JSON list of C-alpha atoms in Angstrom, two decimals:
[
{"chain": "A", "resi": 1142, "resn": "GLN", "atom": "CA", "xyz": [0.00, 0.00, 0.00]},
{"chain": "A", "resi": 1143, "resn": "LYS", "atom": "CA", "xyz": [1.36, 3.40, -0.97]},
{"chain": "A", "resi": 1144, "resn": "GLU", "atom": "CA", "xyz": [2.02, 5.86, 1.86]},
{"chain": "A", "resi": 1145, "resn": "VAL", "atom": "CA", "xyz": [-0.09, 8.61, 0.30]},
{"chain": "A", "resi": 1146, "resn": "GLU", "atom": "CA", "xyz": [-2.80, 8.19, -2.31]},
{"chain": "A", "resi": 1147, "resn": "GLN", "atom": "CA", "xyz": [-4.30, 11.08, -4.22]},
{"chain": "A", "resi": 1148, "resn": "ASP", "atom": "CA", "xyz": [-6.78, 10.98, -7.08]},
{"chain": "A", "resi": 1149, "resn": "PRO", "atom": "CA", "xyz": [-4.95, 12.58, -10.05]},
{"chain": "A", "resi": 1150, "resn": "GLY", "atom": "CA", "xyz": [-8.15, 13.88, -11.64]},
{"chain": "A", "resi": 1151, "resn": "PRO", "atom": "CA", "xyz": [-8.31, 15.87, -13.78]},
{"chain": "A", "resi": 1152, "resn": "LEU", "atom": "CA", "xyz": [-11.07, 17.83, -12.11]},
{"chain": "A", "resi": 1153, "resn": "SER", "atom": "CA", "xyz": [-12.97, 20.49, -14.05]},
{"chain": "A", "resi": 1154, "resn": "VAL", "atom": "CA", "xyz": [-15.49, 22.79, -12.33]},
{"chain": "A", "resi": 1155, "resn": "PRO", "atom": "CA", "xyz": [-17.35, 26.02, -13.17]},
{"chain": "A", "resi": 1156, "resn": "GLU", "atom": "CA", "xyz": [-16.30, 29.27, -11.55]},
{"chain": "A", "resi": 1157, "resn": "GLY", "atom": "CA", "xyz": [-17.89, 29.69, -8.12]},
{"chain": "A", "resi": 1158, "resn": "ALA", "atom": "CA", "xyz": [-18.12, 25.97, -7.39]},
{"chain": "A", "resi": 1159, "resn": "ILE", "atom": "CA", "xyz": [-16.98, 24.38, -4.15]},
{"chain": "A", "resi": 1160, "resn": "VAL", "atom": "CA", "xyz": [-14.02, 22.09, -4.80]},
{"chain": "A", "resi": 1161, "resn": "SER", "atom": "CA", "xyz": [-13.08, 19.12, -2.65]},
{"chain": "A", "resi": 1162, "resn": "LEU", "atom": "CA", "xyz": [-9.61, 17.58, -2.99]},
{"chain": "A", "resi": 1163, "resn": "ASN", "atom": "CA", "xyz": [-8.65, 14.50, -0.98]},
{"chain": "A", "resi": 1164, "resn": "CYS", "atom": "CA", "xyz": [-5.82, 12.23, 0.03]},
{"chain": "A", "resi": 1165, "resn": "THR", "atom": "CA", "xyz": [-5.58, 9.07, 2.07]},
{"chain": "A", "resi": 1166, "resn": "TYR", "atom": "CA", "xyz": [-2.51, 7.84, 3.89]},
{"chain": "A", "resi": 1167, "resn": "SER", "atom": "CA", "xyz": [-1.43, 4.61, 5.50]},
{"chain": "A", "resi": 1168, "resn": "ASN", "atom": "CA", "xyz": [0.95, 5.47, 8.36]},
{"chain": "A", "resi": 1169, "resn": "SER", "atom": "CA", "xyz": [-0.77, 6.61, 11.54]},
{"chain": "A", "resi": 1170, "resn": "ALA", "atom": "CA", "xyz": [2.52, 8.16, 12.79]},
{"chain": "A", "resi": 1171, "resn": "PHE", "atom": "CA", "xyz": [2.16, 11.09, 10.38]},
{"chain": "A", "resi": 1172, "resn": "GLN", "atom": "CA", "xyz": [1.49, 14.31, 12.24]},
{"chain": "A", "resi": 1173, "resn": "TYR", "atom": "CA", "xyz": [1.93, 17.18, 9.77]},
{"chain": "A", "resi": 1174, "resn": "PHE", "atom": "CA", "xyz": [-0.41, 17.53, 6.81]},
{"chain": "A", "resi": 1175, "resn": "MET", "atom": "CA", "xyz": [0.25, 20.06, 4.06]},
{"chain": "A", "resi": 1176, "resn": "TRP", "atom": "CA", "xyz": [-1.34, 21.25, 0.86]},
{"chain": "A", "resi": 1177, "resn": "TYR", "atom": "CA", "xyz": [0.75, 22.72, -1.94]},
{"chain": "A", "resi": 1178, "resn": "ARG", "atom": "CA", "xyz": [-0.40, 24.41, -5.14]},
{"chain": "A", "resi": 1179, "resn": "GLN", "atom": "CA", "xyz": [1.67, 24.15, -8.30]},
{"chain": "A", "resi": 1180, "resn": "TYR", "atom": "CA", "xyz": [1.05, 26.25, -11.37]},
{"chain": "A", "resi": 1181, "resn": "SER", "atom": "CA", "xyz": [2.27, 25.00, -14.71]},
{"chain": "A", "resi": 1182, "resn": "ARG", "atom": "CA", "xyz": [6.07, 25.26, -15.10]},
{"chain": "A", "resi": 1183, "resn": "LYS", "atom": "CA", "xyz": [6.51, 26.57, -11.54]},
{"chain": "A", "resi": 1184, "resn": "GLY", "atom": "CA", "xyz": [7.65, 25.09, -8.24]},
{"chain": "A", "resi": 1185, "resn": "PRO", "atom": "CA", "xyz": [5.04, 24.08, -5.64]},
{"chain": "A", "resi": 1186, "resn": "GLU", "atom": "CA", "xyz": [3.99, 26.74, -3.12]},
{"chain": "A", "resi": 1187, "resn": "LEU", "atom": "CA", "xyz": [2.70, 25.97, 0.36]},
{"chain": "A", "resi": 1188, "resn": "LEU", "atom": "CA", "xyz": [-1.01, 26.78, 0.80]},
{"chain": "A", "resi": 1189, "resn": "MET", "atom": "CA", "xyz": [-1.46, 25.64, 4.37]},
{"chain": "A", "resi": 1190, "resn": "TYR", "atom": "CA", "xyz": [-0.49, 23.03, 6.90]},
{"chain": "A", "resi": 1191, "resn": "THR", "atom": "CA", "xyz": [-2.27, 21.34, 9.79]},
{"chain": "A", "resi": 1192, "resn": "TYR", "atom": "CA", "xyz": [-0.79, 19.63, 12.80]},
{"chain": "A", "resi": 1193, "resn": "SER", "atom": "CA", "xyz": [-2.64, 16.51, 13.95]},
{"chain": "A", "resi": 1194, "resn": "SER", "atom": "CA", "xyz": [-6.43, 16.42, 13.51]},
{"chain": "A", "resi": 1195, "resn": "GLY", "atom": "CA", "xyz": [-8.91, 19.18, 12.93]},
{"chain": "A", "resi": 1196, "resn": "ASN", "atom": "CA", "xyz": [-9.72, 21.98, 10.54]},
{"chain": "A", "resi": 1197, "resn": "LYS", "atom": "CA", "xyz": [-7.83, 25.06, 9.46]},
{"chain": "A", "resi": 1198, "resn": "GLU", "atom": "CA", "xyz": [-9.26, 27.90, 7.43]},
{"chain": "A", "resi": 1199, "resn": "ASP", "atom": "CA", "xyz": [-7.49, 30.56, 5.37]},
{"chain": "A", "resi": 1200, "resn": "GLY", "atom": "CA", "xyz": [-9.76, 32.72, 3.28]},
{"chain": "A", "resi": 1201, "resn": "ARG", "atom": "CA", "xyz": [-11.49, 30.55, 0.70]},
{"chain": "A", "resi": 1202, "resn": "PHE", "atom": "CA", "xyz": [-9.40, 27.50, 1.63]},
{"chain": "A", "resi": 1203, "resn": "THR", "atom": "CA", "xyz": [-10.16, 24.98, 4.38]},
{"chain": "A", "resi": 1204, "resn": "ALA", "atom": "CA", "xyz": [-7.91, 22.04, 5.26]},
{"chain": "A", "resi": 1205, "resn": "GLN", "atom": "CA", "xyz": [-9.37, 19.14, 7.16]},
{"chain": "A", "resi": 1206, "resn": "VAL", "atom": "CA", "xyz": [-7.62, 16.16, 8.77]},
{"chain": "A", "resi": 1207, "resn": "ASP", "atom": "CA", "xyz": [-9.36, 13.03, 10.04]},
{"chain": "A", "resi": 1208, "resn": "LYS", "atom": "CA", "xyz": [-6.67, 10.90, 11.65]},
{"chain": "A", "resi": 1209, "resn": "SER", "atom": "CA", "xyz": [-9.10, 8.14, 12.59]},
{"chain": "A", "resi": 1210, "resn": "SER", "atom": "CA", "xyz": [-9.85, 7.58, 8.89]},
{"chain": "A", "resi": 1211, "resn": "LYS", "atom": "CA", "xyz": [-6.37, 8.61, 7.69]},
{"chain": "A", "resi": 1212, "resn": "TYR", "atom": "CA", "xyz": [-8.04, 11.07, 5.35]},
{"chain": "A", "resi": 1213, "resn": "ILE", "atom": "CA", "xyz": [-7.15, 14.67, 4.54]},
{"chain": "A", "resi": 1214, "resn": "SER", "atom": "CA", "xyz": [-9.14, 17.17, 2.49]},
{"chain": "A", "resi": 1215, "resn": "LEU", "atom": "CA", "xyz": [-8.78, 20.62, 0.99]},
{"chain": "A", "resi": 1216, "resn": "PHE", "atom": "CA", "xyz": [-11.94, 22.60, 0.26]},
{"chain": "A", "resi": 1217, "resn": "ILE", "atom": "CA", "xyz": [-11.95, 25.63, -2.00]},
{"chain": "A", "resi": 1218, "resn": "ARG", "atom": "CA", "xyz": [-15.00, 27.88, -1.78]},
{"chain": "A", "resi": 1219, "resn": "ASP", "atom": "CA", "xyz": [-16.09, 30.23, -4.56]},
{"chain": "A", "resi": 1220, "resn": "SER", "atom": "CA", "xyz": [-13.45, 28.78, -6.89]},
{"chain": "A", "resi": 1221, "resn": "GLN", "atom": "CA", "xyz": [-11.81, 31.15, -9.36]},
{"chain": "A", "resi": 1222, "resn": "PRO", "atom": "CA", "xyz": [-10.05, 30.57, -12.70]},
{"chain": "A", "resi": 1223, "resn": "SER", "atom": "CA", "xyz": [-6.83, 31.61, -10.92]},
{"chain": "A", "resi": 1224, "resn": "ASP", "atom": "CA", "xyz": [-7.21, 28.50, -8.72]},
{"chain": "A", "resi": 1225, "resn": "SER", "atom": "CA", "xyz": [-6.53, 26.33, -11.79]},
{"chain": "A", "resi": 1226, "resn": "ALA", "atom": "CA", "xyz": [-3.40, 24.40, -10.86]},
{"chain": "A", "resi": 1227, "resn": "THR", "atom": "CA", "xyz": [-2.17, 21.05, -9.59]},
{"chain": "A", "resi": 1228, "resn": "TYR", "atom": "CA", "xyz": [-2.79, 20.52, -5.87]},
{"chain": "A", "resi": 1229, "resn": "LEU", "atom": "CA", "xyz": [-0.43, 18.27, -3.94]},
{"chain": "A", "resi": 1230, "resn": "CYS", "atom": "CA", "xyz": [-1.00, 16.88, -0.49]},
{"chain": "A", "resi": 1231, "resn": "ALA", "atom": "CA", "xyz": [2.10, 16.20, 1.61]},
{"chain": "A", "resi": 1232, "resn": "ILE", "atom": "CA", "xyz": [2.54, 14.40, 4.88]},
{"chain": "A", "resi": 1233, "resn": "SER", "atom": "CA", "xyz": [5.33, 14.22, 7.43]},
{"chain": "A", "resi": 1234, "resn": "GLY", "atom": "CA", "xyz": [6.07, 12.35, 10.60]},
{"chain": "A", "resi": 1235, "resn": "GLY", "atom": "CA", "xyz": [7.33, 15.49, 12.26]},
{"chain": "A", "resi": 1236, "resn": "GLY", "atom": "CA", "xyz": [10.00, 15.77, 14.92]},
{"chain": "A", "resi": 1237, "resn": "SER", "atom": "CA", "xyz": [13.45, 15.08, 13.50]},
{"chain": "A", "resi": 1238, "resn": "ASN", "atom": "CA", "xyz": [11.96, 13.38, 10.48]},
{"chain": "A", "resi": 1239, "resn": "TYR", "atom": "CA", "xyz": [12.14, 16.09, 7.84]},
{"chain": "A", "resi": 1240, "resn": "LYS", "atom": "CA", "xyz": [10.99, 13.94, 5.01]},
{"chain": "A", "resi": 1241, "resn": "LEU", "atom": "CA", "xyz": [7.79, 14.92, 3.25]},
{"chain": "A", "resi": 1242, "resn": "THR", "atom": "CA", "xyz": [5.83, 12.30, 1.38]},
{"chain": "A", "resi": 1243, "resn": "PHE", "atom": "CA", "xyz": [3.82, 13.80, -1.45]},
{"chain": "A", "resi": 1244, "resn": "GLY", "atom": "CA", "xyz": [0.70, 12.66, -3.20]},
{"chain": "A", "resi": 1245, "resn": "LYS", "atom": "CA", "xyz": [0.91, 12.65, -6.98]},
{"chain": "A", "resi": 1246, "resn": "GLY", "atom": "CA", "xyz": [-1.26, 15.73, -7.29]},
{"chain": "A", "resi": 1247, "resn": "THR", "atom": "CA", "xyz": [-4.74, 16.55, -8.60]},
{"chain": "A", "resi": 1248, "resn": "LEU", "atom": "CA", "xyz": [-5.03, 18.78, -11.68]},
{"chain": "A", "resi": 1249, "resn": "LEU", "atom": "CA", "xyz": [-7.85, 21.29, -11.18]},
{"chain": "A", "resi": 1250, "resn": "THR", "atom": "CA", "xyz": [-9.34, 23.52, -13.89]},
{"chain": "A", "resi": 1251, "resn": "VAL", "atom": "CA", "xyz": [-11.86, 26.22, -12.96]},
{"chain": "A", "resi": 1252, "resn": "ASN", "atom": "CA", "xyz": [-13.78, 27.35, -16.02]},
{"chain": "A", "resi": 1253, "resn": "PRO", "atom": "CA", "xyz": [-14.99, 30.98, -16.28]},
{"chain": "B", "resi": 712, "resn": "ASP", "atom": "CA", "xyz": [10.08, 37.61, 0.71]},
{"chain": "B", "resi": 713, "resn": "VAL", "atom": "CA", "xyz": [11.29, 34.03, 0.79]},
{"chain": "B", "resi": 714, "resn": "LYS", "atom": "CA", "xyz": [13.58, 33.09, -2.04]},
{"chain": "B", "resi": 715, "resn": "VAL", "atom": "CA", "xyz": [14.95, 29.83, -3.37]},
{"chain": "B", "resi": 716, "resn": "THR", "atom": "CA", "xyz": [16.80, 30.14, -6.64]},
{"chain": "B", "resi": 717, "resn": "GLN", "atom": "CA", "xyz": [18.11, 27.47, -8.97]},
{"chain": "B", "resi": 718, "resn": "SER", "atom": "CA", "xyz": [20.98, 28.01, -11.36]},
{"chain": "B", "resi": 719, "resn": "SER", "atom": "CA", "xyz": [19.19, 27.09, -14.59]},
{"chain": "B", "resi": 720, "resn": "ARG", "atom": "CA", "xyz": [15.58, 26.78, -15.75]},
{"chain": "B", "resi": 721, "resn": "TYR", "atom": "CA", "xyz": [16.44, 24.53, -18.68]},
{"chain": "B", "resi": 722, "resn": "LEU", "atom": "CA", "xyz": [19.47, 22.34, -19.24]},
{"chain": "B", "resi": 723, "resn": "VAL", "atom": "CA", "xyz": [20.39, 19.91, -22.00]},
{"chain": "B", "resi": 724, "resn": "LYS", "atom": "CA", "xyz": [23.25, 17.49, -21.41]},
{"chain": "B", "resi": 725, "resn": "ARG", "atom": "CA", "xyz": [24.69, 14.45, -23.13]},
{"chain": "B", "resi": 726, "resn": "THR", "atom": "CA", "xyz": [24.79, 10.93, -21.71]},
{"chain": "B", "resi": 727, "resn": "GLY", "atom": "CA", "xyz": [27.85, 10.43, -19.55]},
{"chain": "B", "resi": 728, "resn": "GLU", "atom": "CA", "xyz": [28.39, 14.11, -18.75]},
{"chain": "B", "resi": 729, "resn": "LYS", "atom": "CA", "xyz": [28.81, 15.29, -15.16]},
{"chain": "B", "resi": 730, "resn": "VAL", "atom": "CA", "xyz": [26.00, 17.67, -14.29]},
{"chain": "B", "resi": 731, "resn": "PHE", "atom": "CA", "xyz": [25.82, 20.20, -11.47]},
{"chain": "B", "resi": 732, "resn": "LEU", "atom": "CA", "xyz": [22.53, 21.71, -10.33]},
{"chain": "B", "resi": 733, "resn": "GLU", "atom": "CA", "xyz": [22.87, 24.58, -7.89]},
{"chain": "B", "resi": 734, "resn": "CYS", "atom": "CA", "xyz": [20.37, 25.87, -5.36]},
{"chain": "B", "resi": 735, "resn": "VAL", "atom": "CA", "xyz": [20.60, 28.93, -3.13]},
{"chain": "B", "resi": 736, "resn": "GLN", "atom": "CA", "xyz": [18.24, 30.03, -0.37]},
{"chain": "B", "resi": 737, "resn": "ASP", "atom": "CA", "xyz": [18.18, 33.32, 1.48]},
{"chain": "B", "resi": 738, "resn": "MET", "atom": "CA", "xyz": [16.11, 32.32, 4.53]},
{"chain": "B", "resi": 739, "resn": "ASP", "atom": "CA", "xyz": [18.92, 30.94, 6.72]},
{"chain": "B", "resi": 740, "resn": "HIS", "atom": "CA", "xyz": [17.22, 27.52, 6.77]},
{"chain": "B", "resi": 741, "resn": "GLU", "atom": "CA", "xyz": [19.20, 24.59, 8.08]},
{"chain": "B", "resi": 742, "resn": "ASN", "atom": "CA", "xyz": [17.31, 22.06, 5.97]},
{"chain": "B", "resi": 743, "resn": "MET", "atom": "CA", "xyz": [17.52, 21.83, 2.20]},
{"chain": "B", "resi": 744, "resn": "PHE", "atom": "CA", "xyz": [16.09, 19.24, -0.17]},
{"chain": "B", "resi": 745, "resn": "TRP", "atom": "CA", "xyz": [16.40, 17.98, -3.73]},
{"chain": "B", "resi": 746, "resn": "TYR", "atom": "CA", "xyz": [13.40, 16.38, -5.46]},
{"chain": "B", "resi": 747, "resn": "ARG", "atom": "CA", "xyz": [12.65, 15.20, -8.95]},
{"chain": "B", "resi": 748, "resn": "GLN", "atom": "CA", "xyz": [9.17, 15.40, -10.44]},
{"chain": "B", "resi": 749, "resn": "ASP", "atom": "CA", "xyz": [7.97, 13.09, -13.19]},
{"chain": "B", "resi": 750, "resn": "PRO", "atom": "CA", "xyz": [4.51, 12.68, -14.74]},
{"chain": "B", "resi": 751, "resn": "GLY", "atom": "CA", "xyz": [2.61, 9.89, -13.03]},
{"chain": "B", "resi": 752, "resn": "LEU", "atom": "CA", "xyz": [5.25, 9.53, -10.31]},
{"chain": "B", "resi": 753, "resn": "GLY", "atom": "CA", "xyz": [4.89, 12.84, -8.50]},
{"chain": "B", "resi": 754, "resn": "LEU", "atom": "CA", "xyz": [7.58, 14.43, -6.37]},
{"chain": "B", "resi": 755, "resn": "ARG", "atom": "CA", "xyz": [10.27, 12.11, -5.07]},
{"chain": "B", "resi": 756, "resn": "LEU", "atom": "CA", "xyz": [12.99, 13.02, -2.60]},
{"chain": "B", "resi": 757, "resn": "ILE", "atom": "CA", "xyz": [16.54, 12.43, -3.83]},
{"chain": "B", "resi": 758, "resn": "TYR", "atom": "CA", "xyz": [18.63, 13.81, -0.94]},
{"chain": "B", "resi": 759, "resn": "PHE", "atom": "CA", "xyz": [18.29, 16.23, 1.89]},
{"chain": "B", "resi": 760, "resn": "SER", "atom": "CA", "xyz": [20.68, 18.09, 4.15]},
{"chain": "B", "resi": 761, "resn": "TYR", "atom": "CA", "xyz": [19.97, 19.18, 7.71]},
{"chain": "B", "resi": 762, "resn": "ASP", "atom": "CA", "xyz": [23.19, 21.09, 8.25]},
{"chain": "B", "resi": 763, "resn": "VAL", "atom": "CA", "xyz": [26.36, 22.14, 6.47]},
{"chain": "B", "resi": 764, "resn": "LYS", "atom": "CA", "xyz": [28.26, 19.07, 5.29]},
{"chain": "B", "resi": 765, "resn": "MET", "atom": "CA", "xyz": [25.46, 16.79, 6.54]},
{"chain": "B", "resi": 766, "resn": "LYS", "atom": "CA", "xyz": [23.26, 14.83, 4.17]},
{"chain": "B", "resi": 767, "resn": "GLU", "atom": "CA", "xyz": [20.83, 11.96, 4.12]},
{"chain": "B", "resi": 768, "resn": "LYS", "atom": "CA", "xyz": [19.55, 9.82, 1.29]},
{"chain": "B", "resi": 769, "resn": "GLY", "atom": "CA", "xyz": [15.98, 10.18, 0.23]},
{"chain": "B", "resi": 770, "resn": "ASP", "atom": "CA", "xyz": [13.88, 7.69, -1.69]},
{"chain": "B", "resi": 771, "resn": "ILE", "atom": "CA", "xyz": [15.85, 7.65, -4.95]},
{"chain": "B", "resi": 772, "resn": "PRO", "atom": "CA", "xyz": [19.52, 8.57, -4.34]},
{"chain": "B", "resi": 773, "resn": "GLU", "atom": "CA", "xyz": [21.02, 6.18, -6.90]},
{"chain": "B", "resi": 774, "resn": "GLY", "atom": "CA", "xyz": [23.00, 8.00, -9.58]},
{"chain": "B", "resi": 775, "resn": "TYR", "atom": "CA", "xyz": [23.11, 11.25, -7.59]},
{"chain": "B", "resi": 776, "resn": "SER", "atom": "CA", "xyz": [25.33, 12.89, -5.01]},
{"chain": "B", "resi": 777, "resn": "VAL", "atom": "CA", "xyz": [25.07, 16.20, -3.15]},
{"chain": "B", "resi": 778, "resn": "SER", "atom": "CA", "xyz": [27.30, 18.84, -1.66]},
{"chain": "B", "resi": 779, "resn": "ARG", "atom": "CA", "xyz": [26.59, 21.40, 1.04]},
{"chain": "B", "resi": 780, "resn": "GLU", "atom": "CA", "xyz": [29.66, 23.48, 1.84]},
{"chain": "B", "resi": 781, "resn": "LYS", "atom": "CA", "xyz": [27.75, 26.60, 2.90]},
{"chain": "B", "resi": 782, "resn": "LYS", "atom": "CA", "xyz": [24.43, 26.92, 4.67]},
{"chain": "B", "resi": 783, "resn": "GLU", "atom": "CA", "xyz": [22.72, 28.76, 1.84]},
{"chain": "B", "resi": 784, "resn": "ARG", "atom": "CA", "xyz": [23.87, 26.53, -1.01]},
{"chain": "B", "resi": 785, "resn": "PHE", "atom": "CA", "xyz": [22.97, 22.93, -1.83]},
{"chain": "B", "resi": 786, "resn": "SER", "atom": "CA", "xyz": [24.22, 21.26, -5.00]},
{"chain": "B", "resi": 787, "resn": "LEU", "atom": "CA", "xyz": [22.95, 18.16, -6.75]},
{"chain": "B", "resi": 788, "resn": "ILE", "atom": "CA", "xyz": [25.48, 16.25, -8.84]},
{"chain": "B", "resi": 789, "resn": "LEU", "atom": "CA", "xyz": [24.81, 13.70, -11.54]},
{"chain": "B", "resi": 790, "resn": "GLU", "atom": "CA", "xyz": [28.15, 11.92, -11.81]},
{"chain": "B", "resi": 791, "resn": "SER", "atom": "CA", "xyz": [27.41, 10.39, -15.21]},
{"chain": "B", "resi": 792, "resn": "ALA", "atom": "CA", "xyz": [24.12, 11.58, -16.65]},
{"chain": "B", "resi": 793, "resn": "SER", "atom": "CA", "xyz": [21.80, 9.00, -18.16]},
{"chain": "B", "resi": 794, "resn": "THR", "atom": "CA", "xyz": [18.63, 9.39, -20.20]},
{"chain": "B", "resi": 795, "resn": "ASN", "atom": "CA", "xyz": [16.48, 8.12, -17.31]},
{"chain": "B", "resi": 796, "resn": "GLN", "atom": "CA", "xyz": [17.57, 11.19, -15.35]},
{"chain": "B", "resi": 797, "resn": "THR", "atom": "CA", "xyz": [15.67, 13.44, -17.73]},
{"chain": "B", "resi": 798, "resn": "SER", "atom": "CA", "xyz": [13.27, 15.16, -15.36]},
{"chain": "B", "resi": 799, "resn": "MET", "atom": "CA", "xyz": [12.21, 18.32, -13.54]},
{"chain": "B", "resi": 800, "resn": "TYR", "atom": "CA", "xyz": [14.49, 18.92, -10.56]},
{"chain": "B", "resi": 801, "resn": "LEU", "atom": "CA", "xyz": [13.18, 20.96, -7.66]},
{"chain": "B", "resi": 802, "resn": "CYS", "atom": "CA", "xyz": [15.14, 22.34, -4.74]},
{"chain": "B", "resi": 803, "resn": "ALA", "atom": "CA", "xyz": [13.47, 23.31, -1.46]},
{"chain": "B", "resi": 804, "resn": "SER", "atom": "CA", "xyz": [14.44, 24.67, 1.92]},
{"chain": "B", "resi": 805, "resn": "GLY", "atom": "CA", "xyz": [12.51, 24.91, 5.17]},
{"chain": "B", "resi": 806, "resn": "THR", "atom": "CA", "xyz": [11.13, 22.98, 8.08]},
{"chain": "B", "resi": 807, "resn": "VAL", "atom": "CA", "xyz": [9.23, 19.73, 8.40]},
{"chain": "B", "resi": 808, "resn": "TYR", "atom": "CA", "xyz": [5.90, 21.46, 7.73]},
{"chain": "B", "resi": 809, "resn": "GLU", "atom": "CA", "xyz": [6.90, 24.45, 5.64]},
{"chain": "B", "resi": 810, "resn": "GLN", "atom": "CA", "xyz": [9.12, 23.94, 2.63]},
{"chain": "B", "resi": 811, "resn": "TYR", "atom": "CA", "xyz": [9.77, 26.63, 0.03]},
{"chain": "B", "resi": 812, "resn": "PHE", "atom": "CA", "xyz": [10.51, 25.50, -3.48]},
{"chain": "B", "resi": 813, "resn": "GLY", "atom": "CA", "xyz": [12.60, 26.98, -6.24]},
{"chain": "B", "resi": 814, "resn": "PRO", "atom": "CA", "xyz": [11.27, 27.34, -9.80]},
{"chain": "B", "resi": 815, "resn": "GLY", "atom": "CA", "xyz": [12.80, 24.05, -10.93]},
{"chain": "B", "resi": 816, "resn": "THR", "atom": "CA", "xyz": [15.34, 22.98, -13.54]},
{"chain": "B", "resi": 817, "resn": "ARG", "atom": "CA", "xyz": [14.10, 20.97, -16.48]},
{"chain": "B", "resi": 818, "resn": "LEU", "atom": "CA", "xyz": [16.99, 18.69, -17.38]},
{"chain": "B", "resi": 819, "resn": "THR", "atom": "CA", "xyz": [17.07, 16.77, -20.64]},
{"chain": "B", "resi": 820, "resn": "VAL", "atom": "CA", "xyz": [19.75, 14.12, -21.12]},
{"chain": "B", "resi": 821, "resn": "THR", "atom": "CA", "xyz": [20.23, 13.06, -24.74]}
]
């Protein structure tokens, strides 16, 4: 079983839609959960991170972690064409373990 | 503003050549990372460094080496480039939960 699984999509939605992006993971020791956004021909940029379980909100973006199900989600409200990008989840064990394990990314297109 | 820069955006090399990819960060981070990104395989960690002259292998270190002589600079070396090393190479620096990436170097080995 892979450490992190992410549906690659592609996902195409109309402007203004609510978008849900998801990852599952296998190792219950993971403690840090991140979402990165990557525009075409650019490096990934950190959107937000969550430590342990719970929700975190930043503007139109909400990250959610359910450790009991080993499931993480990113919700985008009122999606905009500028949100069109590949979204990568990343997970880490934390502490002295600096290694991030990435999902393969979901390609999102928001149509005007 | 956080900055990670990579020496080249595009690079074309021949099989067997020695290739150096350079990365510089200006955030005084102790940790630096080299990844490669391939379609269908995602981002994979090659090597990382948690201090000057310190390094650890990532998931796919074979065919690569690294050098960290100064805190702000982390180099990836392909000792003898092969066609299966054609890829996008991404450098990052940061902490366990907050890594900042450079723009990437697209390397083609012919």
